[in-house]
PDB file of C-alpha atoms and ligand atoms in Angstrom:
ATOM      1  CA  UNK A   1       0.035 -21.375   3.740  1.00 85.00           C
ATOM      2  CA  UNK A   2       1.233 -21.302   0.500  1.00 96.00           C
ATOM      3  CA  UNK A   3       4.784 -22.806  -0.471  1.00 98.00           C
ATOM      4  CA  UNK A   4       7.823 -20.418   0.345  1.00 98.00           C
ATOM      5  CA  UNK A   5      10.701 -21.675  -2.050  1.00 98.00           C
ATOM      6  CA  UNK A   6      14.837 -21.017  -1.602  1.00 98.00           C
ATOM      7  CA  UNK A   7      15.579 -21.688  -5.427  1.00 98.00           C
ATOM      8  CA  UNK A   8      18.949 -21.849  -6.398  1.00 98.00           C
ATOM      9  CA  UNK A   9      19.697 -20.857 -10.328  1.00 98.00           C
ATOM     10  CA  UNK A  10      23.175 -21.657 -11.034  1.00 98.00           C
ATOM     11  CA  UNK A  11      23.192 -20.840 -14.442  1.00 98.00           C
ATOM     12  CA  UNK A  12      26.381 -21.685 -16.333  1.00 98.00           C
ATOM     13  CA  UNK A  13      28.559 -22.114 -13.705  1.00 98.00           C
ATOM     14  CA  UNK A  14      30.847 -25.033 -11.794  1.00 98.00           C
ATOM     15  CA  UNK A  15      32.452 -27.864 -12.977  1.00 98.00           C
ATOM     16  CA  UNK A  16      31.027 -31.518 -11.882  1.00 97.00           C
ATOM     17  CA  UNK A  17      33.228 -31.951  -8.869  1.00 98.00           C
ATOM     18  CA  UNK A  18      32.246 -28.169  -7.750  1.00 98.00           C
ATOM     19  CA  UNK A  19      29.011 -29.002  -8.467  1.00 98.00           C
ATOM     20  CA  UNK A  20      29.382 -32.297  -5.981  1.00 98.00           C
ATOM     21  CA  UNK A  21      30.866 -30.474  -3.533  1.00 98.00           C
ATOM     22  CA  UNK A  22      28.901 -27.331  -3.372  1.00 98.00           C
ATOM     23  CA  UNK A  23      25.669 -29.898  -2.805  1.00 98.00           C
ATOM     24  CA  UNK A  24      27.136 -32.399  -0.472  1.00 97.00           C
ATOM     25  CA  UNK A  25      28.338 -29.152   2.030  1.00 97.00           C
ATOM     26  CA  UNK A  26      24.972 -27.220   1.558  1.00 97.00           C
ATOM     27  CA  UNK A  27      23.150 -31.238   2.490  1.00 95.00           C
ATOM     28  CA  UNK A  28      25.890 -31.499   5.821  1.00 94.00           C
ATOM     29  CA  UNK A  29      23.653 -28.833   7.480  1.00 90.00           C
ATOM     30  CA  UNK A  30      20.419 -29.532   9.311  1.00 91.00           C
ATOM     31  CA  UNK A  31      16.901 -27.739   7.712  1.00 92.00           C
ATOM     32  CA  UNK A  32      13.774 -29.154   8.984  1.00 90.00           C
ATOM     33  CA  UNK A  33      12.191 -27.464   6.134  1.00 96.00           C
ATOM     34  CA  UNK A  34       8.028 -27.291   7.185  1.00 97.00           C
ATOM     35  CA  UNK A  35       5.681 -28.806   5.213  1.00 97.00           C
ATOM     36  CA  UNK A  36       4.972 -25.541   3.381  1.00 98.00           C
ATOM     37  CA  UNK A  37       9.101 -24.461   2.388  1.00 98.00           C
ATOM     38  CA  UNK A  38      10.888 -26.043  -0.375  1.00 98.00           C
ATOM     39  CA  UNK A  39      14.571 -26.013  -1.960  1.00 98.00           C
ATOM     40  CA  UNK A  40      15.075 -26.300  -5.278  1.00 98.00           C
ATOM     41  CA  UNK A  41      18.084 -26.207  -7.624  1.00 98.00           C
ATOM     42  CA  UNK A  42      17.668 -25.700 -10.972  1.00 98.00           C
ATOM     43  CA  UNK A  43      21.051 -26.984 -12.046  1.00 98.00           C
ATOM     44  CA  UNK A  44      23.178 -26.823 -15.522  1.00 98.00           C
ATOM     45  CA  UNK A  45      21.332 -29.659 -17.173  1.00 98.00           C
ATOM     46  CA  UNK A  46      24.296 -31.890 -17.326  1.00 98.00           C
ATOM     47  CA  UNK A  47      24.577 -32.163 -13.614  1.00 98.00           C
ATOM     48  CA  UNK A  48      20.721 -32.936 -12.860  1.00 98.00           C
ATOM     49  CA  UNK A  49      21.394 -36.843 -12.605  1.00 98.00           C
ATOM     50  CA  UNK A  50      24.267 -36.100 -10.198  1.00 98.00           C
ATOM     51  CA  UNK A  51      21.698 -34.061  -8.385  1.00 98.00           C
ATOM     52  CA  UNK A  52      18.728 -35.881  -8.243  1.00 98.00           C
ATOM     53  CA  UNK A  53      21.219 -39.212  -6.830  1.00 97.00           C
ATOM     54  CA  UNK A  54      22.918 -36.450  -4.193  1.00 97.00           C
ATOM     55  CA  UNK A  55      19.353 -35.376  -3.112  1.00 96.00           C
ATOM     56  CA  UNK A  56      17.663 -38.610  -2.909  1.00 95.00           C
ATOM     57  CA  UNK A  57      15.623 -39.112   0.501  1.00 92.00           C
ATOM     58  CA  UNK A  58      16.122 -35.221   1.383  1.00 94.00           C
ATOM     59  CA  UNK A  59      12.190 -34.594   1.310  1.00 93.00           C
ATOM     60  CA  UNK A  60      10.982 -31.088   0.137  1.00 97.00           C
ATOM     61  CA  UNK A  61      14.357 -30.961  -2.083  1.00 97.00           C
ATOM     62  CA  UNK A  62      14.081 -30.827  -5.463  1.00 98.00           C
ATOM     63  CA  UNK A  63      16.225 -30.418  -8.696  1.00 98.00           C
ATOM     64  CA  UNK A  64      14.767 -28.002 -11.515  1.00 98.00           C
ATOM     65  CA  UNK A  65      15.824 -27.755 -15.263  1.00 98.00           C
ATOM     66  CA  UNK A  66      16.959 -24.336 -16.007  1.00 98.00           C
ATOM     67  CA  UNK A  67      14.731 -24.063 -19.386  1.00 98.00           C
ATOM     68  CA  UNK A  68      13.278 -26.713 -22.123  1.00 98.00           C
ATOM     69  CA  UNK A  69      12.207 -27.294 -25.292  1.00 98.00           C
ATOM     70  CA  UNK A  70       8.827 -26.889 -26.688  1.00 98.00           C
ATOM     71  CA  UNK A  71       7.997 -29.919 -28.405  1.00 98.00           C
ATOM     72  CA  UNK A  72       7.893 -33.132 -26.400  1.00 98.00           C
ATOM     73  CA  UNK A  73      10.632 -35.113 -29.161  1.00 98.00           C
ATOM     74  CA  UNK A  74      11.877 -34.254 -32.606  1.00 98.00           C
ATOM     75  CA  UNK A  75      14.953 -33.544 -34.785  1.00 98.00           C
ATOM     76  CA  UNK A  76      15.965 -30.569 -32.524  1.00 98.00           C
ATOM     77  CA  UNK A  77      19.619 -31.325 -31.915  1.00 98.00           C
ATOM     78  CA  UNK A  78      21.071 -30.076 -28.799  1.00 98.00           C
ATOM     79  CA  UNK A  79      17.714 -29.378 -27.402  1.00 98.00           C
ATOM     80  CA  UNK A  80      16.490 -31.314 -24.482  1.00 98.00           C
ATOM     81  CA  UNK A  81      12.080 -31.646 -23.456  1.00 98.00           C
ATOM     82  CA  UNK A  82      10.121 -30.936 -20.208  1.00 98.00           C
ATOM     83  CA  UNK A  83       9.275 -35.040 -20.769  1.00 98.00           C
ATOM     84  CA  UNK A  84      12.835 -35.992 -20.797  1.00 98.00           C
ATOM     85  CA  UNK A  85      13.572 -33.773 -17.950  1.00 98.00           C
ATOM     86  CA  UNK A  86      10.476 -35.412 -15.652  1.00 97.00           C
ATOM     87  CA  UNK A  87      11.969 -38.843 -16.996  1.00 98.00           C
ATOM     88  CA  UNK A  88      15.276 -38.366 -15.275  1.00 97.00           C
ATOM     89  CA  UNK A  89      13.153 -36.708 -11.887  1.00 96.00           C
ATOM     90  CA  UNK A  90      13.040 -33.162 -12.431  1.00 97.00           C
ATOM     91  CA  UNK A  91       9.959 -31.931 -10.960  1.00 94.00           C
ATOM     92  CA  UNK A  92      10.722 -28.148 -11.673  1.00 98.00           C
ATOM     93  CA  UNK A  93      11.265 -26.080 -14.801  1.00 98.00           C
ATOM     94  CA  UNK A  94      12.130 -22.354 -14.744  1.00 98.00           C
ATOM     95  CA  UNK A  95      10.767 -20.869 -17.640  1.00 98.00           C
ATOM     96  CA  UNK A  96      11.467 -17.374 -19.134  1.00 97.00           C
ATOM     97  CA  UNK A  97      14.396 -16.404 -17.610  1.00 97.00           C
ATOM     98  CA  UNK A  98      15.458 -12.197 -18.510  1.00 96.00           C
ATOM     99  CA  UNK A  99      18.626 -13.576 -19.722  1.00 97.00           C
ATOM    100  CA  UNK A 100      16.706 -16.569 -22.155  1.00 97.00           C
ATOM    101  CA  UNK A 101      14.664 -13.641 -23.449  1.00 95.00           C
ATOM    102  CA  UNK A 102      17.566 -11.274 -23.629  1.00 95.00           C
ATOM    103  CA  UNK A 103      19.640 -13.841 -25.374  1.00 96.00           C
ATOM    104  CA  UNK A 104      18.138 -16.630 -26.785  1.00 97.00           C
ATOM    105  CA  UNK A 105      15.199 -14.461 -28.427  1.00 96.00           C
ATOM    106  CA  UNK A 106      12.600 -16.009 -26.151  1.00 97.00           C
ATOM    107  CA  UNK A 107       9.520 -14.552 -26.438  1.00 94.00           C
ATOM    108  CA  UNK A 108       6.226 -14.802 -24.190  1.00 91.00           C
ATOM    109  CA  UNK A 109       4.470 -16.680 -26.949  1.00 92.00           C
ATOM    110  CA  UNK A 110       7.467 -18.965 -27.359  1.00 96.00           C
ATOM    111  CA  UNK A 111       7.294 -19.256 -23.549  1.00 96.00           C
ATOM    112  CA  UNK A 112       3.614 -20.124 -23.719  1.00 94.00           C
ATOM    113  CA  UNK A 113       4.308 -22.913 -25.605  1.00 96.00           C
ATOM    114  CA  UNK A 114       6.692 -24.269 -23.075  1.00 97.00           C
ATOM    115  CA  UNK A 115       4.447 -23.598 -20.477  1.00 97.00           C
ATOM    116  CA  UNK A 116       1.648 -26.345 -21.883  1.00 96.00           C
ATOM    117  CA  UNK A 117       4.633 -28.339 -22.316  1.00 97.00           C
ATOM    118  CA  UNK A 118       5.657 -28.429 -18.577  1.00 98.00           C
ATOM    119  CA  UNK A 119       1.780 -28.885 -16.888  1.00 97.00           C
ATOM    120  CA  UNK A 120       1.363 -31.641 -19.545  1.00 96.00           C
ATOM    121  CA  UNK A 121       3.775 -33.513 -17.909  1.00 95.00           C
ATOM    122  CA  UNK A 122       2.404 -32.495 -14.443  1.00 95.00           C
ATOM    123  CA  UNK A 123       5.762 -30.606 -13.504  1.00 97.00           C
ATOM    124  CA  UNK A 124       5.732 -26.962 -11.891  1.00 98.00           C
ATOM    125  CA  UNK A 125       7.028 -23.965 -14.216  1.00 98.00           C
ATOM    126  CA  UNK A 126       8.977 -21.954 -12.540  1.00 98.00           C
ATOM    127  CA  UNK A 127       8.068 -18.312 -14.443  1.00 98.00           C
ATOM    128  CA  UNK A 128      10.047 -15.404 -14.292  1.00 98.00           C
ATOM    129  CA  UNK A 129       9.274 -11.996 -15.238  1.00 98.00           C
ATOM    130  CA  UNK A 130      10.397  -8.204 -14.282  1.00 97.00           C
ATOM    131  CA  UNK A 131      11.285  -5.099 -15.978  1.00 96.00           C
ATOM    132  CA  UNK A 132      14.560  -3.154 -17.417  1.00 94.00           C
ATOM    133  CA  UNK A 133      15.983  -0.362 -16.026  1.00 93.00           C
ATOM    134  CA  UNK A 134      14.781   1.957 -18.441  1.00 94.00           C
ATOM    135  CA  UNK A 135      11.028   1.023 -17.567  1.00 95.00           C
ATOM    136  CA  UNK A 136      11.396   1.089 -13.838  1.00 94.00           C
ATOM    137  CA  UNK A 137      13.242   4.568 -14.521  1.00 92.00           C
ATOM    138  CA  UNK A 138      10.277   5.538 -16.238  1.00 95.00           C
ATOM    139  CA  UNK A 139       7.822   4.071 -13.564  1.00 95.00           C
ATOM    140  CA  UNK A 140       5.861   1.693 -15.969  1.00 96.00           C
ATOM    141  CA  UNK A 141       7.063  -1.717 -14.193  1.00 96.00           C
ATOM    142  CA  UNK A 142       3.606  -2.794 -13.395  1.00 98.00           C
ATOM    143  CA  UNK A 143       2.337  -2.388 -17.033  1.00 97.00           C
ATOM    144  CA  UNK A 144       5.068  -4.119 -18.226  1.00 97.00           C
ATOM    145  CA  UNK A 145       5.163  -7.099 -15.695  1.00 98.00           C
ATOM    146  CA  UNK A 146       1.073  -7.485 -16.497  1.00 98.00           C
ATOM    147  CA  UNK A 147       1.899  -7.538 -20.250  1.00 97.00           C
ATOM    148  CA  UNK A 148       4.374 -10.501 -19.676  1.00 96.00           C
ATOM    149  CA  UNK A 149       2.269 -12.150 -17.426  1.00 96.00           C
ATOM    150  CA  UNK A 150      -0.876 -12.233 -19.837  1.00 96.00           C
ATOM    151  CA  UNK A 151       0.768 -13.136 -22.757  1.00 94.00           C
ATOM    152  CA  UNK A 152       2.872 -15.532 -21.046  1.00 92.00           C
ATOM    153  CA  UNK A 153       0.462 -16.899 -18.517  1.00 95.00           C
ATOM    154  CA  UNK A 154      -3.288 -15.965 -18.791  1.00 96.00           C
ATOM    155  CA  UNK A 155      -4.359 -18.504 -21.708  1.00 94.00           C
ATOM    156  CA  UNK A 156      -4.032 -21.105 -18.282  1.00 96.00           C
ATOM    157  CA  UNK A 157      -6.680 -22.572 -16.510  1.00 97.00           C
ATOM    158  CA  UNK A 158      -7.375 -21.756 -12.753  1.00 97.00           C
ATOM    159  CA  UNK A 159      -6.483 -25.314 -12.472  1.00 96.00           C
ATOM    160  CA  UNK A 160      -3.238 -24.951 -14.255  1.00 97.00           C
ATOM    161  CA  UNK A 161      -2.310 -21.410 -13.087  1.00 98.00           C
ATOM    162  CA  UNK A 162      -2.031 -22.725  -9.427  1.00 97.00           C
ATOM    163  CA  UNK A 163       0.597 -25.148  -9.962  1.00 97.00           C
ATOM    164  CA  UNK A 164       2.897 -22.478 -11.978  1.00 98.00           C
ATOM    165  CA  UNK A 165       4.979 -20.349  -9.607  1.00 98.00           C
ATOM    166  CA  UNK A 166       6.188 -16.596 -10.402  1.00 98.00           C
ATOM    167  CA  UNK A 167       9.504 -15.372 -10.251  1.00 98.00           C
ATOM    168  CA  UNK A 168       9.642 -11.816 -10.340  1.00 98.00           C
ATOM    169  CA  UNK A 169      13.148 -10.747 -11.193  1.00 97.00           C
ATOM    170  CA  UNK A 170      14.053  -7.018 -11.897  1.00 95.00           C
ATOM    171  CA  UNK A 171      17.014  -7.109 -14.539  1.00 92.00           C
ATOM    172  CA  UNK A 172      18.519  -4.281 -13.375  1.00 90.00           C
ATOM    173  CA  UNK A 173      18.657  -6.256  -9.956  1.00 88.00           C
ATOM    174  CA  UNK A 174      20.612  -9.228 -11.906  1.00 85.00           C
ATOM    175  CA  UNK A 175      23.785  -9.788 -11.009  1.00 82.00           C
ATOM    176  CA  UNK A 176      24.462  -6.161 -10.371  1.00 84.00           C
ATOM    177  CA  UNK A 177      24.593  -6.590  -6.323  1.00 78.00           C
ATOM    178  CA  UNK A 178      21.961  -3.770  -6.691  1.00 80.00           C
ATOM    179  CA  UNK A 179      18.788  -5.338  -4.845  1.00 82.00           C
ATOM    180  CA  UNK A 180      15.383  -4.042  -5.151  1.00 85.00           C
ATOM    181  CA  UNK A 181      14.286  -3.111  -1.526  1.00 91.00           C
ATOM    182  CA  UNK A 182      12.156  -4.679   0.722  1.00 94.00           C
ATOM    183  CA  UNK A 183       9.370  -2.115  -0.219  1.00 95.00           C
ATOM    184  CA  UNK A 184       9.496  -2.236  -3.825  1.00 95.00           C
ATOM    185  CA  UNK A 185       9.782  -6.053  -4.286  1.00 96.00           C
ATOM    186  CA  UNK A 186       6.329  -6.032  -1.371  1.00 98.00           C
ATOM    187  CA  UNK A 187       4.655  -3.703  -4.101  1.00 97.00           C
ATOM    188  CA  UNK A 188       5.307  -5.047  -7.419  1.00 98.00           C
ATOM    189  CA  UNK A 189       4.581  -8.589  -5.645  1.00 98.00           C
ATOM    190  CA  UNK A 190       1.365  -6.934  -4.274  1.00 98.00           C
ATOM    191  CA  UNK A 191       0.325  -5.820  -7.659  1.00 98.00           C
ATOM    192  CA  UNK A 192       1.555  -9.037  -9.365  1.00 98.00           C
ATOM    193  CA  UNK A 193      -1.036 -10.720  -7.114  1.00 98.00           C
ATOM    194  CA  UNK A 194      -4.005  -8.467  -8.031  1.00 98.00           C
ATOM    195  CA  UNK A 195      -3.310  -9.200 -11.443  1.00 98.00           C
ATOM    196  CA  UNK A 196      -3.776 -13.145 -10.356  1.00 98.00           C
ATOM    197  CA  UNK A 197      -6.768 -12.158  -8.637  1.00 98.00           C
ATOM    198  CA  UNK A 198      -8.473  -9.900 -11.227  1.00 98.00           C
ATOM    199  CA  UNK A 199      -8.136 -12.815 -13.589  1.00 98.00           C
ATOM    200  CA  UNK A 200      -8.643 -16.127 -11.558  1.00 98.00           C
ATOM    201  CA  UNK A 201      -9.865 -14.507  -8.604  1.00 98.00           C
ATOM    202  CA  UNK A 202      -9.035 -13.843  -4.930  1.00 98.00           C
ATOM    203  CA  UNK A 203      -8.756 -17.280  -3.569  1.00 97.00           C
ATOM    204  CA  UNK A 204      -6.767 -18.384  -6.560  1.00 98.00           C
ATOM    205  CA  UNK A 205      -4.134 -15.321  -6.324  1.00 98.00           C
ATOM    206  CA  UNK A 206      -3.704 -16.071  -2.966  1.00 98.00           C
ATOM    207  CA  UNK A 207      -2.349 -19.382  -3.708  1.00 98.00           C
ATOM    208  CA  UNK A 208       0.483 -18.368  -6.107  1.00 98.00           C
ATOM    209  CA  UNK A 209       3.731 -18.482  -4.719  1.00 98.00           C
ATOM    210  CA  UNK A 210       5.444 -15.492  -6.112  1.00 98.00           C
ATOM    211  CA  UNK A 211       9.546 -15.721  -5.362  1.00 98.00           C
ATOM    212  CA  UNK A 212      11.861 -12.755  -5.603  1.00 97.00           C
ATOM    213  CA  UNK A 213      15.111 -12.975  -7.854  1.00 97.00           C
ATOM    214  CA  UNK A 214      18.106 -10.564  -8.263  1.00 95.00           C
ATOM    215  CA  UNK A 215      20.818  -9.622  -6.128  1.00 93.00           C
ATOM    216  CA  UNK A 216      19.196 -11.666  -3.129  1.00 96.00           C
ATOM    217  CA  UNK A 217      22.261 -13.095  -0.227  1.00 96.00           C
ATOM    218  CA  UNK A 218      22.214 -13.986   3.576  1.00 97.00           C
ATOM    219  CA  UNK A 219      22.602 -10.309   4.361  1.00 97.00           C
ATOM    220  CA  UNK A 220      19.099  -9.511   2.687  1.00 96.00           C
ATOM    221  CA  UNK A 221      16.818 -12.812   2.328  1.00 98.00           C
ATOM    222  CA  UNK A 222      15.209 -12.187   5.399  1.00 98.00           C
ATOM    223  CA  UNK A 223      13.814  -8.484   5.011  1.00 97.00           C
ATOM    224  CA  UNK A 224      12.861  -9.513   1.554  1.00 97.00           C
ATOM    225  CA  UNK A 225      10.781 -12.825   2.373  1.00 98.00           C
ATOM    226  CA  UNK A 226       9.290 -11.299   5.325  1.00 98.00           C
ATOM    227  CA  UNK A 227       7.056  -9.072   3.174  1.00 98.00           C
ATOM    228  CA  UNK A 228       3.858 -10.843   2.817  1.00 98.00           C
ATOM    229  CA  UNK A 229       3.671 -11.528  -0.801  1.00 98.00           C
ATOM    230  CA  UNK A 230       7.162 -12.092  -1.351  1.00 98.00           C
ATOM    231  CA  UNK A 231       7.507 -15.983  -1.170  1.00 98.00           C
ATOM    232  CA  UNK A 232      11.045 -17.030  -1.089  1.00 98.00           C
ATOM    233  CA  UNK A 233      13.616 -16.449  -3.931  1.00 98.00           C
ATOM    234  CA  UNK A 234      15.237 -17.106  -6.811  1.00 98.00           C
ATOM    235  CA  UNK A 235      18.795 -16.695  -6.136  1.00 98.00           C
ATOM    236  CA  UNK A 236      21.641 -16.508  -8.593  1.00 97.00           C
ATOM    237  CA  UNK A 237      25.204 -15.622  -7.374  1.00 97.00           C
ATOM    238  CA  UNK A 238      24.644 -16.545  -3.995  1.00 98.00           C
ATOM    239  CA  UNK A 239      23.138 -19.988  -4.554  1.00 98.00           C
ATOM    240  CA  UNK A 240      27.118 -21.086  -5.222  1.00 98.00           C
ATOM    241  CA  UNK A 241      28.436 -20.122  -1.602  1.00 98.00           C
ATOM    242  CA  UNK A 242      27.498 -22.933   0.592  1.00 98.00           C
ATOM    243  CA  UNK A 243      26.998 -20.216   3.424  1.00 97.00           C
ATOM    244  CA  UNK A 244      25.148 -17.626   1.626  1.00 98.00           C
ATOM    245  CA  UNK A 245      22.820 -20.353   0.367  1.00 98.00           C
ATOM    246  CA  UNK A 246      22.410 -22.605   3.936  1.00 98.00           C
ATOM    247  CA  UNK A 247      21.364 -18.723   5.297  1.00 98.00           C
ATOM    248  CA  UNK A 248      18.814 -18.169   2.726  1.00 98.00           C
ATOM    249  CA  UNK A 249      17.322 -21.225   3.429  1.00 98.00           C
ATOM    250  CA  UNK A 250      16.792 -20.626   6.885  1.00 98.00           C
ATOM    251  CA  UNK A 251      15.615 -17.427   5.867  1.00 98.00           C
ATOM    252  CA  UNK A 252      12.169 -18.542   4.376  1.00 98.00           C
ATOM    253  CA  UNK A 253       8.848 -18.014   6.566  1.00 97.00           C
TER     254      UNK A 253
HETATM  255  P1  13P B   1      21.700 -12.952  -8.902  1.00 85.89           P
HETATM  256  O1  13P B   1      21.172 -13.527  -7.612  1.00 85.89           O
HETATM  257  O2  13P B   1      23.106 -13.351  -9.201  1.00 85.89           O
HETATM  258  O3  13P B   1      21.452 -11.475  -8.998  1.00 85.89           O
HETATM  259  O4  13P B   1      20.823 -13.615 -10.078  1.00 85.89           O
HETATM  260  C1  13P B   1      19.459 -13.592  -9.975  1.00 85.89           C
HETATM  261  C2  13P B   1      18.914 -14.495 -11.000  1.00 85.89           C
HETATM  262  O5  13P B   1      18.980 -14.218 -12.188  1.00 85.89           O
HETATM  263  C3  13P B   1      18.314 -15.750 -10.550  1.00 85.89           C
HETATM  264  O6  13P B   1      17.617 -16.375 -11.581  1.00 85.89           O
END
C-alpha cells in the first residue's frame, strides 16, 4: 500500500515553548502507526532541531522543512538549502506551497529547481498544488492542476517522481474553514493520478501518495482519507490543537 501521511504545516506560528509543548502532548498519546502511515511536521525552520531531539526514537515520525533554497550554498543571506536541512535530519521538504507562490513570487520553474535540489540529497519533496477560486468557479481546476504539475514535476524521472509526494491544496479551501468535500477532493485526486499515469504509467501513478490540504480537522479527516486516492493530509490550522491533530492521525487508512 502506498504511504498515507498526517502532515502537519505550521506555518508561522508558536513560540519555542508552544512549539515544545504542542509536540511533547501530541507524543503522550499512543499511535502504532503501520508500516505504511507516517507523521510529519514541517515546522518553522527555527524549531526543526528542537523537533528532530523531541522526536528521536518515535519511528515513522518525521520533521519536514517548510520550503528551501535552490542552490546547495552561496552568498544568499537569510536563505537556508535542502543540504543543510538533511544535515540537521530533515527528511521532508514541502515545496510550492499556494501561499510561497502567492507571496514570495514562486514560480513552477523556480520550484523545479528546488525540486532537483531536494532528490539530490535523497530527501522527499513534499509538492503542493491546487487551484483559485476563480478557476474552480469556472470549472477549469483540472487544467490548471496538470499545468502546475508538468511544469513543476514532469522533467522527473520515474525513478525520481516516486519518491516526491503531492499535496493537492485548493486555495480557496486555505484557511477559510471552507473544505472541499469528500467527492471533489476523490475527483481531482482521481484525475491528478491519471495525469501520473499518462506520463509514467499505471504502476508508477499508483504509487504516488497524493495528500489533501485545506480546511482538513478531526470532524472531517476521516471522510476525506477514506476516498481511495486521497492519501492523508496536509493540515494547517488544525495541526496546532493537540486534539484535532492526535484525531487526524488516527484518522489515516
Ligand atoms: P488549513 O488547514 O489551515 O486550511 O491550511 C491548509 C494548508 O495550507 C496546509 O499546508
Amino acid at each position: 500500500m502506498r504511504k498515507q501521511i498526517a502532515a502537519a504545516n505550521w506555518k508561522m506560528n508558536l513560540k519555542s515553548t508552544e512549539a515544545s509543548t504542542l509536540l511533547n502532548e501530541l507524543l503522550a498519546a499512543p499511535y502504532a502507526l503501520k508500516s505504511h502511515q507516517e507523521v510529519v511536521f514541517a515546522v518553522p525552520a527555527i524549531y526543526i532541531p528542537l523537533a528532530v531531539s523531541t522526536l528521536v526514537g518515535k519511528a515513522n515520525f518525521f520533521v519536514a522543512a517548510q520550503n528551501c533554497h535552490q542552490k546547495n550554498s552561496g552568498a544568499f543571506t537569510g536563505e537556508i538549502s535542502a543540504p543543510m536541512y538533511a544535515s540537521v535530519g530533515v527528511k521532508h521538504i514541502v515545496l510550492g506551497h499556494s501561499e510561497r507562490r502567492e507571496y514570495f513570487g514562486e514560480s513552477d520553474a523556480l520550484l523545479a529547481e528546488k525540486l532537483n535540489a531536494v532528490l539530490a540529497i535523497n530527501s522527499t519533496p513534499i509538492f503542493c498544488c491546487g487551484e483559485p477560486l476563480a478557476i474552480r468557479e469556472a470549472g477549469s481546476q483540472n487544467e490548471f492542476v496538470e499545468a502546475q504539475l508538468k511544469n513543476g514535476l514532469f522533467h522527473l524521472s520515474a525513478e525520481e517522481i516516486v519518491k516526491v509526494v503531492i499535496a493537492y491544496e485548493p486555495i480557496w479551501a486555505i484557511g477559510t474553514g471552507k473544505t472541499a468535500s469528500s467527492d471533489q477532493a476523490q475527483e481531482i485526486h482521481a484525475y491528478i493520478r491519471t495525469c501520473f499515469a499518462a506520463k509514467y504509467g499505471d504502476a508508477i501513478a499508483q504509487e504516488i501518495s497524493i495528500l489533501y490540504g485545506g480546511s482538513v480537522k478531526a470532524a472531517n479527516a476521516k471522510e476525506l482519507f477514506a476516498q481511495p486516492d486521497v492519501d492523508g493530509g496536509l493540515v494547517g490550522g488544525a495541526s496546532l490543537i493537540v486534539s484535532e491533530f492526535e484525531a487526524i492521525i488516527h484518522a489515516l487508512k
